[in-house]
Amino acid sequence: MKKKYGSSVLDISFRIITPFTLIYGVYVYLNGEISPGGGFQAGALLAVGVVLARLIMGAENKIYNVSGRSAVILAGVGTFIYALTGWVTMLRGGKFLDYGFLPFAIGSHGGHMWPALHATGILFIELGVTLCVMMTIIDILDVVVERTDIE
Amino acid sequence: MQNLIIEAALLLFLIGTTVSVIVLKDLLSATFVYCAFSYCAVLLYLMMGSPDVAFTEAVIGVVSTIYFVVALKKLDRWCK
């Protein structure tokens, strides 16, 4: 331990909880098909990891921090990923979010729904939801903290 | 029968925490009692057989507790 953040309790809990929470968020996102969880919960978990690092280490840490401006931009990017999945299927001749028309060679026969292709489409949508929820939570915390720091 | 007893105890605890959140004059204590309310709701959702909702409630309980504590930096801790 080279540098401590506050007390030893904060230091050790930061070193254990933050990496565990981030990896658990990724696990919940990838395993959301067959277990409880999904995009919203995974995004909230990832945001909790970043927010804990922000609260313990302060705004000047460079490892786990996401600034307010890039948080807003990335939230928009997450929404765009969701919409792009739908638009790709529309451009290929299907309806909005018609997963059978996704351009992957897992096996699509004229819009017939295959389970692997369906899972892939859900994965892309959940990626957009995860990014949007995570960055929105981080941005709300950023706004609240900055408003208290000014006064 | 055992499930009913546990559920009744959880519901009573839920009502108690809700009333104490309203009554408490210390806003920091009210925040942590609200956190206890959230976890009690998590256990109730689990007993009613919806782990998905319970998971969401657990995560959002943590996030909202962090928001309240951060917002308390600006507010006065005691309400008159």
Coordinates of C-alpha atoms in Angstrom, one line a residue, chain A residues 37 40-41 44-45 48 55 137 140 144-145 148-149 151, chain B residues 51-52 55-56 59-60 62-63 66-67 70-71 73-74:
Chain A
G37 CA -30.4 -9.3 -14.1
F40 CA -30.4 -1.9 -16.2
Q41 CA -29.0 -3.8 -13.2
A44 CA -26.4 0.4 -12.1
L45 CA -23.8 -2.0 -10.7
V48 CA -22.0 2.0 -8.2
L55 CA -16.5 9.2 -3.4
I137 CA -26.2 7.7 -12.8
I140 CA -26.5 12.8 -11.8
V144 CA -25.1 17.0 -7.3
V145 CA -21.4 16.9 -6.1
T148 CA -22.4 21.2 -3.3
D149 CA -18.7 22.0 -4.0
E151 CA -21.2 26.8 -2.2
Chain B
P51 CA -35.5 -12.2 -7.9
D52 CA -35.3 -9.8 -10.8
F55 CA -31.9 -7.3 -7.7
T56 CA -33.0 -4.0 -9.1
V59 CA -28.9 -1.9 -6.6
I60 CA -31.1 1.2 -6.7
V62 CA -27.5 1.6 -2.8
V63 CA -27.5 4.3 -5.5
I66 CA -25.4 7.6 -2.0
Y67 CA -27.4 10.4 -3.6
V70 CA -24.1 13.5 -1.0
A71 CA -27.1 15.9 -1.1
K73 CA -23.6 18.0 2.3
K74 CA -25.5 21.0 1.2

